[in-house]
CSV table of C-alpha atoms in Angstrom, one decimal:
chain,number,residue,atom,x,y,z
A,1,MET,CA,-2.9,-4.2,-16.8
A,2,ASN,CA,0.4,-3.1,-18.4
A,3,TRP,CA,3.5,-4.8,-17.0
A,4,PHE,CA,5.2,-1.4,-16.4
A,5,GLN,CA,2.8,-0.8,-13.5
A,6,HIS,CA,4.5,-3.7,-11.7
A,7,LEU,CA,8.1,-2.6,-12.2
A,8,PHE,CA,8.8,-1.5,-8.7
A,9,SER,CA,5.5,-1.9,-6.7
A,10,LYS,CA,2.0,-3.4,-7.0
A,11,LYS,CA,-0.9,-1.3,-7.8
A,12,SER,CA,-3.1,-0.5,-4.8
A,13,THR,CA,-6.8,0.7,-5.1
A,14,GLU,CA,-6.3,2.9,-2.1
A,15,ASN,CA,-4.1,5.3,-4.1
A,16,VAL,CA,-6.4,5.5,-7.2
A,17,VAL,CA,-7.5,9.1,-7.9
A,18,ALA,CA,-10.6,9.7,-10.1
A,19,VAL,CA,-9.8,12.3,-12.7
A,20,THR,CA,-12.8,14.5,-13.6
A,21,GLU,CA,-13.1,17.6,-15.7
A,22,GLU,CA,-12.8,19.7,-12.5
A,23,SER,CA,-9.8,17.9,-11.1
A,24,PRO,CA,-6.3,18.6,-12.6
A,25,GLN,CA,-4.3,15.9,-14.3
A,26,PRO,CA,-1.6,14.4,-12.1
A,27,SER,CA,2.0,15.1,-13.1
A,28,ALA,CA,3.5,12.4,-15.4
A,29,SER,CA,5.3,9.6,-13.6
A,30,PRO,CA,8.8,8.5,-14.7
A,31,VAL,CA,7.3,5.7,-16.7
A,32,ASP,CA,4.9,8.1,-18.4
A,33,ARG,CA,7.6,10.5,-19.2
A,34,GLY,CA,9.6,7.7,-20.7
A,35,ALA,CA,6.6,6.7,-22.8
A,36,LEU,CA,6.1,10.3,-23.9
A,37,LEU,CA,9.7,10.6,-24.9
A,38,LEU,CA,9.5,7.4,-27.0
A,39,ALA,CA,6.3,8.7,-28.6
A,40,ALA,CA,8.1,11.9,-29.5
A,41,LEU,CA,11.0,9.9,-31.1
A,42,ASP,CA,8.4,7.9,-33.0
A,43,GLU,CA,6.9,11.1,-34.4
A,44,ARG,CA,10.3,12.3,-35.5
A,45,ARG,CA,10.9,8.9,-37.2
A,46,LEU,CA,7.7,9.5,-39.1
A,47,GLU,CA,9.1,12.7,-40.4
A,48,CYS,CA,11.2,10.6,-42.7
A,49,ASN,CA,8.7,7.8,-43.0
A,50,MET,CA,11.5,5.3,-43.2
A,51,SER,CA,12.8,2.6,-40.9
A,52,TYR,CA,16.4,2.6,-39.7
A,53,MET,CA,17.4,-0.1,-42.2
A,54,ASP,CA,15.6,1.7,-45.0
A,55,MET,CA,17.7,4.7,-44.3
A,56,TYR,CA,20.9,2.5,-44.4
A,57,LYS,CA,19.8,0.9,-47.6
A,58,CYS,CA,18.5,4.0,-49.5
A,59,ILE,CA,20.3,7.1,-48.3
A,60,PRO,CA,24.0,7.2,-49.2
A,61,GLU,CA,24.9,9.6,-46.4
A,62,VAL,CA,23.6,7.2,-43.9
A,63,PHE,CA,25.0,4.1,-45.6
A,64,PHE,CA,28.5,5.5,-45.8
A,65,PRO,CA,29.6,5.7,-42.1
A,66,ILE,CA,27.7,2.5,-41.1
A,67,GLU,CA,29.2,0.5,-43.9
A,68,TYR,CA,32.6,2.1,-43.4
A,69,ILE,CA,32.8,0.8,-39.8
A,70,ALA,CA,31.1,-2.5,-40.3
A,71,SER,CA,33.2,-3.5,-43.4
A,72,ARG,CA,36.4,-2.7,-41.6
A,73,ILE,CA,35.6,-4.6,-38.5
A,74,SER,CA,34.5,-7.6,-40.4
A,75,GLY,CA,37.7,-7.4,-42.4
A,76,GLY,CA,39.8,-8.0,-39.3
A,77,ASN,CA,41.8,-11.2,-38.6
A,78,PHE,CA,39.9,-12.9,-35.8
A,79,LEU,CA,42.1,-15.3,-33.7
A,80,LEU,CA,41.7,-17.7,-30.8
A,81,LYS,CA,44.2,-17.0,-28.0
A,82,LYS,CA,45.1,-18.4,-24.6
A,83,GLU,CA,44.4,-16.3,-21.5
A,84,ALA,CA,47.5,-17.6,-19.8
A,85,ASP,CA,50.1,-16.2,-22.2
A,86,ASP,CA,48.1,-14.5,-25.0
A,87,SER,CA,49.5,-17.0,-27.5
A,88,VAL,CA,47.6,-17.8,-30.6
A,89,VAL,CA,45.9,-21.2,-30.7
A,90,TRP,CA,45.9,-22.5,-34.3
A,91,ARG,CA,44.6,-26.0,-33.7
A,92,ASN,CA,41.1,-25.9,-32.3
A,93,LYS,CA,38.6,-27.6,-34.6
A,94,THR,CA,35.5,-26.3,-32.9
A,95,VAL,CA,36.5,-22.7,-32.9
A,96,ASN,CA,38.0,-22.8,-36.4
A,97,SER,CA,34.8,-24.2,-37.6
A,98,PHE,CA,32.6,-21.3,-36.6
A,99,LEU,CA,35.3,-18.7,-37.5
A,100,ASN,CA,35.0,-20.1,-41.0
A,101,LYS,CA,31.2,-20.6,-41.2
A,102,PRO,CA,29.0,-19.9,-38.2
A,103,ASN,CA,25.9,-21.2,-39.9
A,104,CYS,CA,24.8,-22.9,-43.1
A,105,VAL,CA,24.4,-19.7,-45.1
A,106,PHE,CA,26.8,-17.0,-44.0
A,107,SER,CA,30.6,-16.8,-43.6
A,108,TRP,CA,32.2,-15.4,-40.5
A,109,LYS,CA,32.9,-12.1,-42.3
A,110,GLU,CA,29.3,-11.7,-43.3
A,111,PHE,CA,28.2,-12.7,-39.8
A,112,VAL,CA,30.3,-10.0,-38.2
A,113,HIS,CA,29.3,-7.4,-40.9
A,114,ASP,CA,25.6,-8.0,-40.4
A,115,HIS,CA,26.0,-7.8,-36.6
A,116,PHE,CA,27.5,-4.3,-36.8
A,117,VAL,CA,25.2,-3.0,-39.4
A,118,TRP,CA,22.2,-3.9,-37.2
A,119,LYS,CA,23.9,-2.5,-34.2
A,120,LEU,CA,24.9,0.8,-35.7
A,121,ALA,CA,21.7,1.3,-37.7
A,122,THR,CA,19.1,0.3,-35.1
A,123,GLY,CA,21.1,0.7,-31.9
A,124,THR,CA,20.9,-3.0,-30.9
A,125,SER,CA,22.0,-6.3,-32.4
A,126,PHE,CA,20.9,-9.8,-31.3
A,127,ILE,CA,23.1,-12.9,-31.8
A,128,ARG,CA,21.5,-16.3,-31.2
A,129,ALA,CA,23.5,-19.4,-30.4
A,130,VAL,CA,21.5,-22.5,-31.4
A,131,THR,CA,21.8,-25.2,-28.8
A,132,SER,CA,19.6,-27.5,-26.8
A,133,ILE,CA,21.4,-26.9,-23.5
A,134,ASP,CA,23.2,-23.9,-21.9
A,135,VAL,CA,25.4,-22.0,-24.3
A,136,ASP,CA,28.9,-23.5,-24.7
A,137,TYR,CA,31.0,-23.2,-27.8
A,138,ARG,CA,31.5,-26.9,-27.8
A,139,SER,CA,27.7,-27.7,-28.0
A,140,VAL,CA,26.5,-24.8,-30.2
A,141,LEU,CA,25.2,-25.9,-33.6
A,142,ALA,CA,25.0,-22.5,-35.3
A,143,TYR,CA,25.2,-18.8,-34.7
A,144,TRP,CA,22.7,-16.3,-36.3
A,145,VAL,CA,22.4,-12.5,-36.3
A,146,LEU,CA,18.7,-11.8,-35.7
A,147,PRO,CA,16.9,-9.0,-37.6
A,148,SER,CA,16.6,-6.3,-34.8
A,149,ASP,CA,13.6,-4.6,-36.3
A,150,ARG,CA,11.6,-7.9,-35.9
A,151,VAL,CA,12.9,-8.7,-32.4
A,152,GLU,CA,10.9,-8.0,-29.2
A,153,VAL,CA,12.3,-8.6,-25.8
A,154,ARG,CA,9.5,-9.7,-23.5
A,155,ALA,CA,9.6,-9.0,-19.8
A,156,PRO,CA,7.9,-11.3,-17.3
A,157,MET,CA,4.2,-10.4,-16.5
A,158,ALA,CA,5.0,-10.1,-12.8
A,159,LEU,CA,7.2,-8.0,-10.6
A,160,VAL,CA,10.4,-7.2,-12.5
A,161,PRO,CA,13.3,-6.8,-10.1
A,162,LEU,CA,15.1,-4.0,-11.9
A,163,TYR,CA,18.2,-2.5,-10.2
A,164,ASP,CA,18.3,-5.5,-7.9
A,165,VAL,CA,20.1,-8.9,-7.6
A,166,SER,CA,18.5,-10.9,-10.4
A,167,GLU,CA,19.1,-13.5,-13.2
A,168,VAL,CA,18.5,-13.0,-16.9
A,169,SER,CA,15.3,-15.1,-16.6
A,170,ASP,CA,14.0,-12.6,-13.9
A,171,LEU,CA,14.3,-9.7,-16.3
A,172,ILE,CA,13.6,-11.3,-19.7
A,173,ALA,CA,10.9,-14.0,-20.3
A,174,SER,CA,11.7,-14.6,-23.9
A,175,VAL,CA,13.2,-13.0,-27.1
A,176,ASP,CA,10.5,-13.1,-29.8
A,177,VAL,CA,11.4,-13.0,-33.5
A,178,MET,CA,8.8,-12.5,-36.2
A,179,GLY,CA,10.0,-14.5,-39.1
A,180,ALA,CA,8.8,-15.0,-42.6
A,181,PHE,CA,5.2,-15.7,-43.4
A,182,GLY,CA,4.1,-14.5,-39.9
A,183,VAL,CA,5.9,-17.4,-38.0
A,184,GLN,CA,7.0,-16.2,-34.6
A,185,MET,CA,9.9,-17.8,-32.7
A,186,ASN,CA,10.2,-17.7,-28.9
A,187,ILE,CA,13.9,-18.0,-28.0
A,188,ASP,CA,15.3,-18.7,-24.6
A,189,PRO,CA,17.0,-15.4,-23.5
A,190,ARG,CA,20.1,-17.4,-22.4
A,191,GLN,CA,20.7,-18.2,-26.0
A,192,VAL,CA,20.8,-14.6,-27.1
A,193,MET,CA,23.6,-12.0,-26.8
A,194,ILE,CA,22.3,-8.4,-26.8
A,195,ASP,CA,24.8,-5.9,-28.0
A,196,ARG,CA,23.7,-2.3,-27.6
A,197,ASP,CA,25.1,0.9,-29.1
A,198,GLY,CA,24.0,3.1,-26.2
A,199,ILE,CA,21.8,3.1,-23.1
A,200,ALA,CA,19.4,0.2,-22.6
A,201,THR,CA,15.7,1.2,-22.5
A,202,LEU,CA,14.0,-0.4,-19.4
A,203,LEU,CA,10.8,1.6,-19.1
A,204,SER,CA,9.2,0.9,-22.4
A,205,GLU,CA,7.5,-2.3,-23.5
A,206,ASN,CA,8.0,-1.6,-27.2
A,207,SER,CA,11.8,-1.2,-27.0
A,208,TYR,CA,12.5,-3.0,-23.7
A,209,MET,CA,16.2,-3.9,-23.4
A,210,LYS,CA,17.0,-2.1,-26.6
A,211,ALA,CA,19.1,1.1,-27.2
A,212,HIS,CA,18.1,4.1,-29.3
A,213,SER,CA,19.8,4.4,-32.7
A,214,ARG,CA,22.2,7.2,-33.3
A,215,LEU,CA,20.0,8.1,-36.2
A,216,ASP,CA,17.4,9.3,-33.8
A,217,SER,CA,19.4,12.5,-33.2
A,218,LEU,CA,20.0,12.9,-36.9
A,219,ARG,CA,16.3,12.9,-38.1
A,220,LYS,CA,16.4,16.6,-39.1
A,221,ASN,CA,19.6,16.1,-41.2
A,222,ILE,CA,18.1,13.0,-42.8
A,223,ALA,CA,14.8,14.9,-43.5
A,224,ASN,CA,16.8,17.7,-45.1
A,225,LEU,CA,18.6,15.2,-47.3
A,226,LEU,CA,15.3,13.7,-48.5
A,227,SER,CA,14.0,17.2,-49.3
A,228,VAL,CA,17.1,18.0,-51.3
A,229,TYR,CA,17.0,14.8,-53.2
A,230,ASP,CA,13.3,15.3,-53.9
A,231,ALA,CA,13.9,18.9,-55.1
A,232,ARG,CA,16.7,17.8,-57.4
A,233,ASN,CA,14.5,15.0,-58.8
A,234,VAL,CA,11.8,17.5,-59.5
A,235,ILE,CA,14.1,19.7,-61.4
A,236,PHE,CA,15.8,16.9,-63.3
A,237,THR,CA,12.6,15.3,-64.4
A,238,LYS,CA,11.0,18.7,-65.2
A,239,ARG,CA,7.9,18.1,-63.1
A,240,GLY,CA,5.8,21.2,-62.4
A,241,GLY,CA,5.8,24.6,-64.1
A,242,ILE,CA,9.1,26.2,-64.7
A,243,GLY,CA,7.9,29.6,-65.9
A,244,TYR,CA,5.5,31.8,-67.9
A,245,ILE,CA,5.5,33.0,-71.5
A,246,VAL,CA,4.4,36.6,-71.4
A,247,SER,CA,3.6,39.1,-74.2
A,248,LYS,CA,5.9,42.0,-75.1
A,249,LYS,CA,3.4,43.6,-77.5
A,250,MET,CA,3.0,47.2,-76.8
A,251,ASP,CA,0.3,49.7,-77.8
A,252,ALA,CA,-0.5,53.3,-76.8
A,253,THR,CA,-1.9,52.2,-73.4
A,254,GLY,CA,0.9,49.8,-72.5
A,255,THR,CA,1.4,46.0,-72.8
A,256,ASP,CA,-1.0,44.2,-75.0
A,257,ALA,CA,-1.9,40.6,-73.9
A,258,LEU,CA,-1.7,37.6,-76.2
A,259,THR,CA,-4.9,36.6,-77.8
A,260,GLU,CA,-6.2,33.0,-77.4
A,261,ALA,CA,-5.3,32.3,-81.0
A,262,GLU,CA,-1.7,33.4,-80.4
A,263,LYS,CA,-1.4,31.3,-77.3
A,264,LYS,CA,-2.7,28.3,-79.1
A,265,GLN,CA,-0.3,28.9,-82.0
A,266,LEU,CA,2.7,29.1,-79.6
A,267,VAL,CA,1.8,25.9,-77.8
A,268,GLU,CA,1.3,24.0,-81.0
A,269,GLN,CA,4.6,25.2,-82.5
A,270,ASN,CA,6.6,24.4,-79.4
A,271,ALA,CA,5.0,21.1,-78.5
A,272,GLU,CA,6.3,19.2,-81.5
A,273,ARG,CA,8.9,21.2,-83.4
A,274,TYR,CA,11.1,22.7,-80.7
A,275,GLY,CA,12.9,20.9,-77.8
A,276,ILE,CA,15.9,18.5,-77.2
A,277,GLY,CA,14.4,15.4,-78.6
A,278,LYS,CA,15.3,13.6,-81.9
A,279,GLY,CA,14.3,15.7,-84.9
A,280,GLN,CA,13.5,18.8,-82.8
A,281,LEU,CA,15.2,22.2,-82.9
A,282,PRO,CA,16.8,23.6,-79.7
A,283,TYR,CA,15.2,27.0,-80.4
A,284,GLY,CA,11.8,28.3,-81.4
A,285,ILE,CA,10.6,31.1,-83.7
A,286,SER,CA,7.6,33.2,-82.6
A,287,ASP,CA,5.4,35.4,-84.8
A,288,VAL,CA,4.7,37.7,-81.8
A,289,PRO,CA,7.0,39.5,-79.4
A,290,ILE,CA,7.2,37.4,-76.2
A,291,ASP,CA,9.3,37.0,-73.1
A,292,PHE,CA,9.9,34.2,-70.5
A,293,VAL,CA,9.7,34.6,-66.8
A,294,ARG,CA,11.2,31.7,-64.8
A,295,THR,CA,9.3,30.8,-61.6
A,296,ASN,CA,11.5,28.0,-60.2
A,297,LEU,CA,15.1,27.9,-58.8
A,298,SER,CA,17.9,26.2,-60.6
A,299,ILE,CA,20.0,23.5,-58.9
A,300,ALA,CA,22.9,25.9,-58.6
A,301,GLU,CA,20.7,28.4,-56.8
A,302,LEU,CA,19.4,25.8,-54.4
A,303,GLN,CA,23.0,24.8,-53.5
A,304,PRO,CA,21.9,21.2,-52.7
A,305,PHE,CA,25.5,19.9,-52.8
A,306,ASP,CA,26.5,22.2,-50.0
A,307,GLU,CA,23.5,21.2,-48.0
A,308,THR,CA,24.0,17.4,-48.5
A,309,LEU,CA,27.7,17.7,-47.7
A,310,ALA,CA,27.0,19.5,-44.4
A,311,ASP,CA,24.4,16.9,-43.4
A,312,ALA,CA,26.7,14.0,-44.5
A,313,ILE,CA,29.5,15.4,-42.3
A,314,ASN,CA,27.1,15.6,-39.3
A,315,ILE,CA,25.9,12.0,-39.9
A,316,ALA,CA,29.4,10.7,-40.3
A,317,GLY,CA,30.6,12.6,-37.3
A,318,ALA,CA,27.9,10.9,-35.1
A,319,TYR,CA,29.6,7.6,-35.9
A,320,GLY,CA,33.2,8.9,-35.4
A,321,VAL,CA,34.1,9.2,-39.0
A,322,PRO,CA,36.0,12.5,-39.7
A,323,ALA,CA,34.8,14.9,-42.3
A,324,VAL,CA,37.9,14.5,-44.4
A,325,LEU,CA,36.8,10.9,-45.3
A,326,VAL,CA,33.3,11.8,-46.4
A,327,PRO,CA,33.0,11.4,-50.2
A,328,ARG,CA,32.5,14.7,-52.0
A,329,LYS,CA,32.6,16.0,-55.5
A,330,ASP,CA,35.1,18.8,-55.2
A,331,GLN,CA,38.1,17.0,-53.6
A,332,SER,CA,38.5,13.2,-53.9
A,333,THR,CA,41.9,12.9,-52.2
A,334,PHE,CA,43.4,14.6,-49.2
A,335,SER,CA,47.0,14.5,-47.9
A,336,ASN,CA,45.8,13.6,-44.4
A,337,GLN,CA,43.3,10.9,-45.4
A,338,ALA,CA,45.6,8.1,-44.3
A,339,THR,CA,46.1,9.7,-40.9
A,340,ALA,CA,42.3,10.2,-40.6
A,341,GLU,CA,41.6,6.6,-41.5
A,342,LYS,CA,44.2,5.4,-39.0
A,343,THR,CA,42.5,7.6,-36.4
A,344,VAL,CA,39.2,5.9,-37.1
A,345,TYR,CA,40.8,2.5,-36.7
A,346,ALA,CA,42.3,3.5,-33.4
A,347,SER,CA,39.3,5.3,-31.9
A,348,VAL,CA,36.3,3.5,-33.4
A,349,VAL,CA,37.0,0.2,-35.3
A,350,ILE,CA,39.5,-1.5,-33.0
A,351,PRO,CA,37.8,-0.6,-29.7
A,352,MET,CA,34.4,-1.7,-31.1
A,353,ALA,CA,35.9,-4.9,-32.5
A,354,LYS,CA,37.7,-5.7,-29.2
A,355,GLU,CA,34.6,-5.1,-27.2
A,356,PHE,CA,32.6,-7.5,-29.5
A,357,CYS,CA,35.3,-10.2,-29.0
A,358,LYS,CA,35.1,-9.7,-25.2
A,359,MET,CA,31.3,-10.0,-25.2
A,360,PHE,CA,31.3,-13.0,-27.6
A,361,THR,CA,34.0,-14.8,-25.6
A,362,SER,CA,31.9,-14.6,-22.4
A,363,PHE,CA,28.6,-15.4,-24.3
A,364,ILE,CA,29.9,-18.7,-25.7
A,365,GLY,CA,32.0,-19.7,-22.7
A,366,LEU,CA,35.5,-19.5,-24.2
A,367,ASP,CA,36.8,-18.0,-21.0
A,368,ARG,CA,35.7,-21.0,-19.0
A,369,SER,CA,38.2,-23.0,-21.0
A,370,GLY,CA,41.0,-20.5,-20.7
A,371,TYR,CA,40.6,-19.0,-24.2
A,372,TYR,CA,39.5,-15.7,-25.6
A,373,LEU,CA,38.6,-14.3,-29.0
A,374,ASP,CA,40.8,-11.5,-30.4
A,375,VAL,CA,41.1,-9.5,-33.6
A,376,ASP,CA,44.1,-8.2,-35.4
A,377,PHE,CA,44.3,-5.3,-37.9
A,378,SER,CA,48.0,-5.2,-38.5
A,379,GLY,CA,47.6,-6.2,-42.1
A,380,VAL,CA,45.5,-3.0,-42.9
A,381,ASP,CA,47.3,-0.6,-45.3
A,382,CYS,CA,46.9,2.5,-43.1
A,383,MET,CA,48.3,0.6,-40.1
A,384,GLN,CA,51.5,-0.4,-42.0
A,385,ASP,CA,53.3,2.7,-40.8
A,386,GLY,CA,53.3,1.4,-37.3
A,387,MET,CA,54.6,-2.1,-38.2
A,388,LYS,CA,58.2,-1.0,-38.4
A,389,THR,CA,58.0,0.3,-34.8
A,390,GLU,CA,56.2,-2.8,-33.7
A,391,GLU,CA,58.9,-5.0,-35.2
A,392,GLU,CA,61.6,-3.0,-33.4
A,393,VAL,CA,59.7,-3.3,-30.1
A,394,LYS,CA,59.3,-7.1,-30.7
A,395,LYS,CA,63.1,-7.4,-31.3
A,396,LEU,CA,63.8,-5.5,-28.1
A,397,VAL,CA,61.4,-7.8,-26.2
A,398,ASN,CA,63.1,-10.9,-27.8
A,399,ASP,CA,66.6,-9.7,-26.8
A,400,ARG,CA,65.3,-9.0,-23.2
A,401,CYS,CA,63.8,-12.5,-23.0
A,402,ARG,CA,67.0,-14.1,-24.2
A,403,GLN,CA,69.0,-12.5,-21.4
A,404,GLN,CA,66.3,-13.3,-18.8
A,405,PHE,CA,66.3,-16.9,-19.9
A,406,LEU,CA,70.1,-17.1,-19.7
A,407,ASP,CA,70.0,-15.5,-16.3
A,408,GLY,CA,67.5,-18.3,-15.2
A,409,LEU,CA,64.6,-15.9,-14.6
A,410,ILE,CA,62.1,-17.3,-17.2
A,411,THR,CA,61.5,-20.5,-19.1
A,412,LEU,CA,61.4,-21.0,-22.9
A,413,ASN,CA,57.6,-21.1,-22.7
A,414,ASP,CA,57.6,-17.7,-20.9
A,415,TRP,CA,59.9,-16.4,-23.7
A,416,ARG,CA,57.6,-17.7,-26.4
A,417,GLY,CA,54.5,-16.2,-24.7
A,418,GLN,CA,56.0,-12.7,-24.5
A,419,ILE,CA,56.7,-12.7,-28.3
A,420,GLY,CA,53.3,-14.0,-29.1
A,421,GLU,CA,54.1,-17.6,-29.9
A,422,ALA,CA,52.2,-20.6,-28.6
A,423,GLN,CA,53.6,-22.5,-25.7
A,424,ILE,CA,54.9,-26.1,-26.0
A,425,GLU,CA,53.0,-28.6,-23.8
A,426,GLU,CA,55.2,-30.2,-21.2
A,427,LYS,CA,54.2,-33.7,-22.4
A,428,GLU,CA,55.5,-32.8,-25.8
A,429,ASN,CA,58.8,-31.4,-24.6
A,430,PRO,CA,59.4,-30.8,-20.9
A,431,LEU,CA,62.5,-28.7,-21.7
A,432,PHE,CA,60.3,-25.7,-22.5
A,433,SER,CA,58.8,-25.5,-19.0
A,434,LYS,CA,62.1,-25.6,-17.1
A,435,LEU,CA,64.3,-22.8,-15.8
A,436,LYS,CA,67.9,-22.9,-16.8
A,437,PHE,CA,69.0,-23.9,-13.3
A,438,ASP,CA,66.7,-26.9,-13.3
A,439,MET,CA,68.1,-28.4,-16.6
A,440,THR,CA,70.5,-31.3,-16.7
A,441,ASP,CA,73.9,-31.1,-18.4
A,442,GLU,CA,72.5,-32.8,-21.5
A,443,GLU,CA,69.6,-30.3,-21.7
A,444,LEU,CA,72.0,-27.4,-21.2
A,445,GLU,CA,74.1,-28.7,-24.0
A,446,ILE,CA,71.1,-28.7,-26.3
A,447,ILE,CA,70.2,-25.1,-25.2
A,448,ASN,CA,73.8,-23.9,-25.8
A,449,LYS,CA,73.8,-25.4,-29.3
A,450,ILE,CA,70.6,-23.4,-30.1
A,451,ILE,CA,71.2,-20.1,-28.3
A,452,GLN,CA,75.0,-19.7,-28.0
A,453,THR,CA,75.6,-20.2,-31.7
A,454,LYS,CA,73.3,-17.2,-32.3
A,455,GLN,CA,75.3,-14.8,-30.1
A,456,PRO,CA,76.5,-11.6,-31.9
A,457,LEU,CA,80.1,-11.3,-32.9
A,458,ASN,CA,82.5,-9.2,-30.8
A,459,ASN,CA,85.1,-6.7,-32.0
A,460,ASN,CA,87.6,-9.5,-32.7
A,461,GLY,CA,85.2,-11.3,-35.0
A,462,ASN,CA,84.5,-14.0,-32.4
A,463,ARG,CA,81.2,-14.8,-30.8
A,464,ALA,CA,80.8,-13.6,-27.2
A,465,ASP,CA,81.0,-17.2,-25.8
A,466,GLU,CA,84.1,-18.2,-27.8
A,467,LYS,CA,87.8,-17.9,-26.9
A,468,PRO,CA,89.9,-15.8,-29.2
A,469,GLY,CA,91.6,-17.6,-32.1
A,470,VAL,CA,95.3,-18.4,-32.2
A,471,GLN,CA,96.0,-15.5,-34.6
A,472,ASN,CA,94.3,-13.1,-32.1
A,473,GLN,CA,96.2,-14.3,-29.0
A,474,GLY,CA,98.3,-11.7,-27.4
A,475,GLU,CA,96.2,-8.8,-28.7
């Protein structure tokens, strides 16, 4: 008995209806309709006869938007921060270790890149944290991105409490991975983070807890691309007939056909003497009047480049990449490319990277220690235009914090936190955790030496906290 039949209720023999040739088929249940939809999607997938990853690897128009997003996210600067004040934590050996090399094979950049390629290509990505106990970043030995096309999420073979209060173990029995040489791994679902690029499938055993790929809605475009590439290949490799040689001999009754001897002579002459090979002539000489009738279309007449560009734009658009960034033969540069790329960062790359950091933070338990993972893209070329504005804002924030500290409203640590600097622990220097009114005279003297000496000069050339010089008295 299939486990879907136990999703919401147990099967009862009292409600079983015998279906005969005379009795009509009952209408499809929601589960059946879901299965039919998946079957239809599978049929569309067979139109291309390629898996999602095959499309990514073999079709440039599919590779471009996925690689565009994945490479830019993985190129971000991932940082550990404190939840209390959003300051950067530079010294954390455990976190710095996996941000450098999450496993024995891949770097962190490769790890993030692979994760987003699987997510964008197949619709779902799986990350495993290797540990012998509950997942905690301090006890995890390695992190791996699992191959989504070899992963199956198994539901318990009992009543599944969907849409009800439940734990992960109530909905997922195990995450099975088919490895090399037919070896299957059964992983505890608590050790796996499932990141979906869409709506989770809950009513299908084959794709349970997975999301459909965006490529499902682009099957026709991809099939068109494959047809165009195949047609161009046929023309370039000269496979198939390209036309007919016909006679132009005339007599009193009309056109006179070539004799068998004349046909044989033409073939023998053209097979070896005429062509584009070494020692061959690019033209031929015939003893009889002939003409050539072409039966195939040229590449220019098929307009394959217009077709592939249109399909490429549709595929890129499904991933949020504007048409102006799609590679094309006619125009390689655009005046608004920088703006378009900045838009992709703002609307696709940064939100997707931030969401990954949020999920990964919760998955490995960084939040339980008061930390979170963040990513910064301020070093990207197309984002440099906003750095001047950002620095101006930071200066305004710094000036405001200076005044608030002098007024006794915030501490030095509060000041440092608002400008993105790490706080100083109280045991290292208690001065940074005190308000100005709580400081001793000795501590105030230290503060005045640091802050007051940096006050701007007034119109008389003196600092705001200084008395006017002798030469200025009486003015």
